[in-house]
mmCIF file of C-alpha atoms and ligand atoms in Angstrom:
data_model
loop_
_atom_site.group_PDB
_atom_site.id
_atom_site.type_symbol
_atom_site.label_atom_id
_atom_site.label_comp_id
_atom_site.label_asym_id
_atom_site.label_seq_id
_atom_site.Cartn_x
_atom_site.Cartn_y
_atom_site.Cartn_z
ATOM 1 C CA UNK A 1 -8.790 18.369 -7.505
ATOM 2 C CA UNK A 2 -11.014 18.339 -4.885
ATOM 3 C CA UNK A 3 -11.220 15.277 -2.909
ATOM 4 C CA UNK A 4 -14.219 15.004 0.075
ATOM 5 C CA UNK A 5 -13.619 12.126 2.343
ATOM 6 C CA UNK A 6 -17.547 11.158 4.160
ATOM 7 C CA UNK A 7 -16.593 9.831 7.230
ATOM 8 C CA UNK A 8 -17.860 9.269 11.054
ATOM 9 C CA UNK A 9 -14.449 10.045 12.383
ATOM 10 C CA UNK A 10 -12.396 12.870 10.562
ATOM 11 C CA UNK A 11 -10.374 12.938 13.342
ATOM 12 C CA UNK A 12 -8.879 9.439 12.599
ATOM 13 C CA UNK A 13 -8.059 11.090 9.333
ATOM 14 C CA UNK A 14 -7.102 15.114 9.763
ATOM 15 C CA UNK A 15 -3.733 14.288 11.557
ATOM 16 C CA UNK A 16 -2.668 12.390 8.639
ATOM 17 C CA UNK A 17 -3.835 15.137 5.903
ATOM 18 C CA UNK A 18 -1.284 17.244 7.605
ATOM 19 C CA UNK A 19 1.366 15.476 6.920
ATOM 20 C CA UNK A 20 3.682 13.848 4.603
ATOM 21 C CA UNK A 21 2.858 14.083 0.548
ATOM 22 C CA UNK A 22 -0.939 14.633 0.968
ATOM 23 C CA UNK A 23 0.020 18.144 2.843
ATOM 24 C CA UNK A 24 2.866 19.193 0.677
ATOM 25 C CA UNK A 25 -0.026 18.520 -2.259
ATOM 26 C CA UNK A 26 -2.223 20.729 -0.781
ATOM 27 C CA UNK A 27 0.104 23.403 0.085
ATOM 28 C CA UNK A 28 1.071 23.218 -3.226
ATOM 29 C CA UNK A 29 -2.846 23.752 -4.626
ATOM 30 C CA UNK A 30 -3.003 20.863 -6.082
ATOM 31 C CA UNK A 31 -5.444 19.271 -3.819
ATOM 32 C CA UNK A 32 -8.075 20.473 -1.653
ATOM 33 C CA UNK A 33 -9.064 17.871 1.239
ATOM 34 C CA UNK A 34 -12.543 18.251 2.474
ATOM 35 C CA UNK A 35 -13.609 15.976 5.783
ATOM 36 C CA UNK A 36 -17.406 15.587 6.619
ATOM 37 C CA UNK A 37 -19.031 14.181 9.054
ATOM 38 C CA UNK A 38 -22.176 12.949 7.904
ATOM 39 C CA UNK A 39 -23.850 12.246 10.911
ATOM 40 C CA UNK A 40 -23.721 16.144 10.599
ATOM 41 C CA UNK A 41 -26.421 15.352 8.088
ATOM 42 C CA UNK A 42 -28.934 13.587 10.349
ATOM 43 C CA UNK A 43 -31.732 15.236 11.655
ATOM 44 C CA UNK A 44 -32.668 13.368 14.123
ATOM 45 C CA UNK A 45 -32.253 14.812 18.064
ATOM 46 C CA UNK A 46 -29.991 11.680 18.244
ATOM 47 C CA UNK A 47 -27.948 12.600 15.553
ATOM 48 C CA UNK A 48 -28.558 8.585 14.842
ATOM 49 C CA UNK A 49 -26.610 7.254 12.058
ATOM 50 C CA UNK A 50 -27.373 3.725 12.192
ATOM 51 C CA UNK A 51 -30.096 1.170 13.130
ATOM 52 C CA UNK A 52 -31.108 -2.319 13.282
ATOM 53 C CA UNK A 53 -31.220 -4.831 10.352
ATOM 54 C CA UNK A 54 -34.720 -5.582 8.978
ATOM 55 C CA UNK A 55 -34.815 -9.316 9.558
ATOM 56 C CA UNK A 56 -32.723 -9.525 12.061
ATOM 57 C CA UNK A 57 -29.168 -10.407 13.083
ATOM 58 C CA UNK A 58 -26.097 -8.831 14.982
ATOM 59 C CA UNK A 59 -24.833 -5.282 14.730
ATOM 60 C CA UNK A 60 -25.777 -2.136 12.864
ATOM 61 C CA UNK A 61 -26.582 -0.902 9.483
ATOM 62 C CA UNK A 62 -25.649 2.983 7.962
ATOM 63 C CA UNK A 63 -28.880 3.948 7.329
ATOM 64 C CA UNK A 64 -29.303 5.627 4.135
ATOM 65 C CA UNK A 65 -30.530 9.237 4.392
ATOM 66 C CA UNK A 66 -27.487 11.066 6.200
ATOM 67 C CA UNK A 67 -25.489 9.596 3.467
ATOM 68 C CA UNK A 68 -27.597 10.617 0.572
ATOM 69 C CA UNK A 69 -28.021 14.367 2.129
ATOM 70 C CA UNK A 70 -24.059 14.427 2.349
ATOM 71 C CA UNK A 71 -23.546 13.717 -0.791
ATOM 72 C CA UNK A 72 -26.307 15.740 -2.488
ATOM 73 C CA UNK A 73 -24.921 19.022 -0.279
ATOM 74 C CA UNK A 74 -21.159 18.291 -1.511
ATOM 75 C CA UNK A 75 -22.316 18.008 -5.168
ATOM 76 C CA UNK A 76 -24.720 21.264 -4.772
ATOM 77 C CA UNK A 77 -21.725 22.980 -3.856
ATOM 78 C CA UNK A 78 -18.570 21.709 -5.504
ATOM 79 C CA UNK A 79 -20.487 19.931 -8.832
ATOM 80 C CA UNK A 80 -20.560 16.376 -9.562
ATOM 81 C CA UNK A 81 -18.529 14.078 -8.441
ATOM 82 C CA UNK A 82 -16.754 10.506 -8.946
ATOM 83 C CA UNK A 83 -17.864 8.620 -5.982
ATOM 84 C CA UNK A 84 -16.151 6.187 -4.273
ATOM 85 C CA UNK A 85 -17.566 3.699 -1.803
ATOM 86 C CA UNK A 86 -14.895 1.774 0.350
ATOM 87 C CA UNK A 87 -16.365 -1.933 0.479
ATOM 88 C CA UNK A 88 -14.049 -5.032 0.741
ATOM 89 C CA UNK A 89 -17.037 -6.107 -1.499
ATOM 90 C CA UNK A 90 -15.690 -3.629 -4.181
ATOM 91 C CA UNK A 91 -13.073 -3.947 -6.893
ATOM 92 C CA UNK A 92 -9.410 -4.266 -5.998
ATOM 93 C CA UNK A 93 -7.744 -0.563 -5.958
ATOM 94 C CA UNK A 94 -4.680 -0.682 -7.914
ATOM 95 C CA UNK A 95 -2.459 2.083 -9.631
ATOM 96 C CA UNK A 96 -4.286 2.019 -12.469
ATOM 97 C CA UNK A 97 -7.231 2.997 -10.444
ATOM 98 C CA UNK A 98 -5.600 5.717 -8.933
ATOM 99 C CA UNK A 99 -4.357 7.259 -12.483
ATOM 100 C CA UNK A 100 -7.537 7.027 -13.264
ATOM 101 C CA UNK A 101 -8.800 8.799 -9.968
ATOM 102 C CA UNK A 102 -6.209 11.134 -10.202
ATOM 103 C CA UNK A 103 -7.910 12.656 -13.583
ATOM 104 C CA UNK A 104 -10.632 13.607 -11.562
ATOM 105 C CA UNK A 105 -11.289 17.089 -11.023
ATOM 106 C CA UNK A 106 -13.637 15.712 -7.746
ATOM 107 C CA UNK A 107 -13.712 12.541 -6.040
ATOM 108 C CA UNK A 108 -15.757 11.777 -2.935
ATOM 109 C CA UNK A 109 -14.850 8.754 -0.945
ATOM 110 C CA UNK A 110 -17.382 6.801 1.631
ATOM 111 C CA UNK A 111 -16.010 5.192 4.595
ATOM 112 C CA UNK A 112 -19.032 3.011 6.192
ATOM 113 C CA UNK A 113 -18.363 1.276 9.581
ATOM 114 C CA UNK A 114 -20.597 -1.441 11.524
ATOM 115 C CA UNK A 115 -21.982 -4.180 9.586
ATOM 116 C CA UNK A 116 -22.780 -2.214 6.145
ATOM 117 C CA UNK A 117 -24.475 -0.067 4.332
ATOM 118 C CA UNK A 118 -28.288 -0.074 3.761
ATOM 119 C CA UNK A 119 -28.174 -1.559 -0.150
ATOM 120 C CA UNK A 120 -30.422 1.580 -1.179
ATOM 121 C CA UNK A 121 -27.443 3.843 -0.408
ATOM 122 C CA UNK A 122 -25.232 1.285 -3.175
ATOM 123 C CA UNK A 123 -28.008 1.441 -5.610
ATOM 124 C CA UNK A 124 -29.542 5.225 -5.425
ATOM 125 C CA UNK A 125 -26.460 6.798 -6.452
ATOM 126 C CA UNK A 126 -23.911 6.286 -8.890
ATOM 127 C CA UNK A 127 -20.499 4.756 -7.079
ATOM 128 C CA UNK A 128 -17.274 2.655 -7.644
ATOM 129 C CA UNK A 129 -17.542 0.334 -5.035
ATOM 130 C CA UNK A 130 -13.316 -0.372 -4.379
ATOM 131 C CA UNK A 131 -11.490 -2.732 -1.655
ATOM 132 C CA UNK A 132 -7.930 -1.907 -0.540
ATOM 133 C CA UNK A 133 -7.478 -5.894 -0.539
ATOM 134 C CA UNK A 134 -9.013 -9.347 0.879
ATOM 135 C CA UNK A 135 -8.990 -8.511 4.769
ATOM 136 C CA UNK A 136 -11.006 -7.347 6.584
ATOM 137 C CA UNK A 137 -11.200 -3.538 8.384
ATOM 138 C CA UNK A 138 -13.887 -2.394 10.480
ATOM 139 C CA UNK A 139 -14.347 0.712 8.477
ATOM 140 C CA UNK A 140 -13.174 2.487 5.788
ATOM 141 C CA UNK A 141 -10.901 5.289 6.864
ATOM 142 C CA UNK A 142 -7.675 3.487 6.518
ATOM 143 C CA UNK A 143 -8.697 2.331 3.073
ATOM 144 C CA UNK A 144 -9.553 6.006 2.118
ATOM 145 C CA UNK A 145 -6.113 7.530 3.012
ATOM 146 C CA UNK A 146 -4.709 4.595 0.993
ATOM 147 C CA UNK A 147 -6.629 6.129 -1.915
ATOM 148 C CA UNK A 148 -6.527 9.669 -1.073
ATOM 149 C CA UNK A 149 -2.646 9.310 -0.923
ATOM 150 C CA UNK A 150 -1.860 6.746 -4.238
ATOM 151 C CA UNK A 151 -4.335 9.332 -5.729
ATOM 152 C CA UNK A 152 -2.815 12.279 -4.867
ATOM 153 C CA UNK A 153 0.454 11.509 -5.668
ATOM 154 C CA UNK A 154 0.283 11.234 -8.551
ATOM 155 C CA UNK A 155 -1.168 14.775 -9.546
ATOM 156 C CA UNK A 156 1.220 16.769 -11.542
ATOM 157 C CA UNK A 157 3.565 18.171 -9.682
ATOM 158 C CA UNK A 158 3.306 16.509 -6.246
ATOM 159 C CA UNK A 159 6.189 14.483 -6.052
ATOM 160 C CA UNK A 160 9.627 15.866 -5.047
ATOM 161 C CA UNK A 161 12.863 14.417 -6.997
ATOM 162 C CA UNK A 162 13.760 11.410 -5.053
ATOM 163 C CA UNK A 163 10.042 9.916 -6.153
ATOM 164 C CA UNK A 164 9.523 11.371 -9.616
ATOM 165 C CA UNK A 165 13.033 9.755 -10.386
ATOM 166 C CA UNK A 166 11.409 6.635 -9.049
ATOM 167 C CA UNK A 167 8.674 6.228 -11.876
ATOM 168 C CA UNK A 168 11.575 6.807 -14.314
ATOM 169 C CA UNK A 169 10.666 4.992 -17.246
ATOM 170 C CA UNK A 170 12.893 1.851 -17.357
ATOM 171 C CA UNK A 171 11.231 0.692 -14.009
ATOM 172 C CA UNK A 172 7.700 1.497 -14.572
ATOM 173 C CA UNK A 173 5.515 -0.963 -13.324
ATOM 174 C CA UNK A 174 7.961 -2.919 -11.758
ATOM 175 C CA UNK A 175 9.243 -2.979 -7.839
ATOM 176 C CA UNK A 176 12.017 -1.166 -6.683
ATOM 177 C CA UNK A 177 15.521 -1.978 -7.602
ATOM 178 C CA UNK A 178 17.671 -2.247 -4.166
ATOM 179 C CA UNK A 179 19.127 0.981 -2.987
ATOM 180 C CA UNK A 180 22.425 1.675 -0.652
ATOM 181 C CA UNK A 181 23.482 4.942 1.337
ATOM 182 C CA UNK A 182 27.051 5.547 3.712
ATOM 183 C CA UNK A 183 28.379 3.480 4.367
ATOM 184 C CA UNK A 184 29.738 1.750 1.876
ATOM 185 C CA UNK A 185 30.284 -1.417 4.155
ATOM 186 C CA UNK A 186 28.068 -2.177 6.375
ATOM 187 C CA UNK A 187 28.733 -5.478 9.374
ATOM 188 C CA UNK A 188 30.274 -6.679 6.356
ATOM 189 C CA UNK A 189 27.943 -6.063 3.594
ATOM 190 C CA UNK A 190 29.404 -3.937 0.945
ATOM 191 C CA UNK A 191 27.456 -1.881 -1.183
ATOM 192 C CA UNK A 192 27.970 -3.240 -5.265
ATOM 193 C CA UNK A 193 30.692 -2.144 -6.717
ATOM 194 C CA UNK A 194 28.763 -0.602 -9.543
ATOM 195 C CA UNK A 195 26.855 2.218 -8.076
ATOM 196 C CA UNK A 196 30.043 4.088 -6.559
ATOM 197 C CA UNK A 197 31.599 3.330 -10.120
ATOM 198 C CA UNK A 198 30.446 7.133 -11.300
ATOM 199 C CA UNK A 199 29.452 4.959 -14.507
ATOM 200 C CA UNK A 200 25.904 6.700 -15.042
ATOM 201 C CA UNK A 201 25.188 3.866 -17.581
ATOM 202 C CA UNK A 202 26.003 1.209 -15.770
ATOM 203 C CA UNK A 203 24.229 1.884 -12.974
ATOM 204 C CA UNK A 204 20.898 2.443 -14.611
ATOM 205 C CA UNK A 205 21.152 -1.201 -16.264
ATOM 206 C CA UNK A 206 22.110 -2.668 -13.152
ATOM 207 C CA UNK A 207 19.524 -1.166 -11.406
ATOM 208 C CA UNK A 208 17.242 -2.188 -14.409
ATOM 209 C CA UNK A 209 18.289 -6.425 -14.148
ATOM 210 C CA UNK A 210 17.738 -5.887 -10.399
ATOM 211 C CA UNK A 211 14.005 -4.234 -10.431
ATOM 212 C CA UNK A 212 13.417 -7.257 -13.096
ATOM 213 C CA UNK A 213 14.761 -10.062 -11.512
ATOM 214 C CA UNK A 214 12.716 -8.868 -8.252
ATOM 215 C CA UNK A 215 9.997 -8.444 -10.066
ATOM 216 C CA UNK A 216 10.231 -12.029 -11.499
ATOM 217 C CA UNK A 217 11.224 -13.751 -8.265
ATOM 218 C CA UNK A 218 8.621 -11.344 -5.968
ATOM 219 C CA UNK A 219 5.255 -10.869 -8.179
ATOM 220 C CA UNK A 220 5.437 -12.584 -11.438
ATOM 221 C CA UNK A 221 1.999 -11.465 -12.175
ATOM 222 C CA UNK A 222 2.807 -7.907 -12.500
ATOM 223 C CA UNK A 223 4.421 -6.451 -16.067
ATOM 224 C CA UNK A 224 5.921 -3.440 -16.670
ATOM 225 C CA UNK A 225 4.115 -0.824 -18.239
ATOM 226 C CA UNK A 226 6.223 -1.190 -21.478
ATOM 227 C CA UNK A 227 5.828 -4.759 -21.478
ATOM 228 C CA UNK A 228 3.649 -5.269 -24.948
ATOM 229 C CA UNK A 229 1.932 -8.407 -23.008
ATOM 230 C CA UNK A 230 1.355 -6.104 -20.074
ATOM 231 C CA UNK A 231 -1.818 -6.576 -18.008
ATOM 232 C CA UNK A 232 -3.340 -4.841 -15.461
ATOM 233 C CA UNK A 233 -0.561 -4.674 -12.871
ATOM 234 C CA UNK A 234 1.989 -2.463 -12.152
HETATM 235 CL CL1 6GU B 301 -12.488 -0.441 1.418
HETATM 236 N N1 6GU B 301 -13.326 -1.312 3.748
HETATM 237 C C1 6GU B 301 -13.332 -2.194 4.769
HETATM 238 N N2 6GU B 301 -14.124 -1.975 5.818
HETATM 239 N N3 6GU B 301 -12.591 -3.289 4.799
HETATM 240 C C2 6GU B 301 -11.799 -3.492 3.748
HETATM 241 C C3 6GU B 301 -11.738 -2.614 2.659
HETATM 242 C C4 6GU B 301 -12.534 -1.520 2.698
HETATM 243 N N4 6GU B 301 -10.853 -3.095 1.767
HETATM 244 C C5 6GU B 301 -10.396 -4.219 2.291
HETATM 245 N N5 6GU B 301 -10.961 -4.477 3.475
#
C-alpha cells in the first residue's frame, strides 16, 4: 500500500512514522508512507495557503488550488487513489473503516487546519470525509496517524505475535480480557488462579467470560464479530 498523508506540518508527523508498528510495516514493505506538504503546491511568492472567508467572519479558510494540484501530482504519479479528508464533519472512523482502508492499494489522507476547507475542495474531488470522534482538534494530523496506524496494522503481516494472538477469534470484536505478568502477587492482589494453572483450556474460556462480561458492563453497544445480531461495532 501506499499511503500519502497532505499535510502543512510533516514534521508533526515524520517522528512518529519512525516508530512503533507503522515503521516495522514499512521496513517490512508493506507500507510506503509518503508526507507532502502542499503548500509546496502553491505558486504564489507567498507560498499562501489560506485566505479570508467570502462574507466575512474570524479566521482562515484552505483555499482550494494547492490542494487540488497535490492531489492531481500524487495520482499522476502513484494512480488513483481512495481519498480521505479528516473533518469532525465526516463519518465516525471505526475498525471496520480501517479493514476497509486497509484493502487499499493507495490511500491519501487530508489534514486541513484553520477554520476549514473552501467547500469546492469537498465537492471537486471524490473523498470520504471521516472524524476520529465528537471533539474537536485544530487540525487533522493527529486524526491521520490514528488512521494511518489502525490502517496499517492491519495489513498482512504487520503484527508481531503478542497482537495477532490478540484478534484471536473467540475475542473478536470485543475488548480485551484482563492480563497479569510477575509477579504473581502484587500489594496483595494475586493474579487468578487459572492462568498459572498450565490448563490451556481453561484459560482461553476464562479469558473468553472476562472479554464478555467487559464488554457487557464497558460498551454494550459493541458485538462481537461472530455475534449473528452483530452491528457495526467491534
Ligand atoms: Cl478528522 N479533524 C479535526 N480537525 N478535528 C476532529 C477530527 C478531525 N475528528 C474529530 N475531531
Amino acid at each position: 500500500m501506499i499511503l500519502t498523508i497532505l499535510t502543512l506540518f510533516p514534521s508533526t508527523i515524520e517522528g512518529y512514522l519512525r516508530e512503533s508498528i507503522l515503521r516495522i510495516a514499512q521496513e517490512k514493505g508493506l507500507v510506503r508512507f509518503r508526507l507532502v506538504n502542499f503548500r509546496d503546491y502553491s505558486t504564489d511568492r507567498h507560498r499562501t495557503v489560506d485566505d479570508r472567508p467570502f462574507g466575512g467572519g474570524p479566521g482562515m479558510v484552505l483555499k482550494p488550488e494547492p490542494v487540488f494540484a497535490a492531489v492531481e501530482d500524487a495520482e499522476a504519479k502513484d494512480g488513483p487513489y481512495r481519498k480521505v479528508l479528516l473533518t469532525p464533519a465526516g463519518r465516525r472512523f471505526d475498525q471496520a473503516l480501517a479493514r476497509e482502508f486497509s484493502r487499499e492499494e493507495r490511500l491519501l489522507l487530508l489534514c486541513g487546519r484553520y477554520e476549514g476547507f473552501d467547500e469546492r475542495i469537498r465537492l471537486g474531488l471524490r473523498w470520504d470525509e471521516v472524524s476520529v470522534g465528537d471533539y474537536v482538534l485544530s487540525g487533522g494530523e493527529i486524526a491521520a496517524l490514528a488512521v494511518a496506524e489502525a490502517t496499517a496494522r492491519l495489513l498482512p503481516g504487520a503484527l508481531g505475535d503478542p497482537e495477532s494472538a490478540e484478534q484471536e477469534s473467540f475475542t473478536a470484536g470485543l475488548l480485551d480480557f484482563p492480563q497479569y505478568t510477575r509477579p504473581r502477587v502484587f500489594r496483595g492482589m494475586a493474579v487468578p488462579e487459572v492462568l498459572v494453572s498450565g490448563d490451556h483450556e481453561a484459560v482461553r474460556r476464562w479469558r473468553e467470560e472476562a472479554a464478555r462480561r467487559r464488554t457487557a458492563e464497558r460498551r454494550p453497544d459493541l458485538r462481537p464479530e461472530s455475534d449473528p445480531k452483530a452491528g457495526t461495532g467491534g
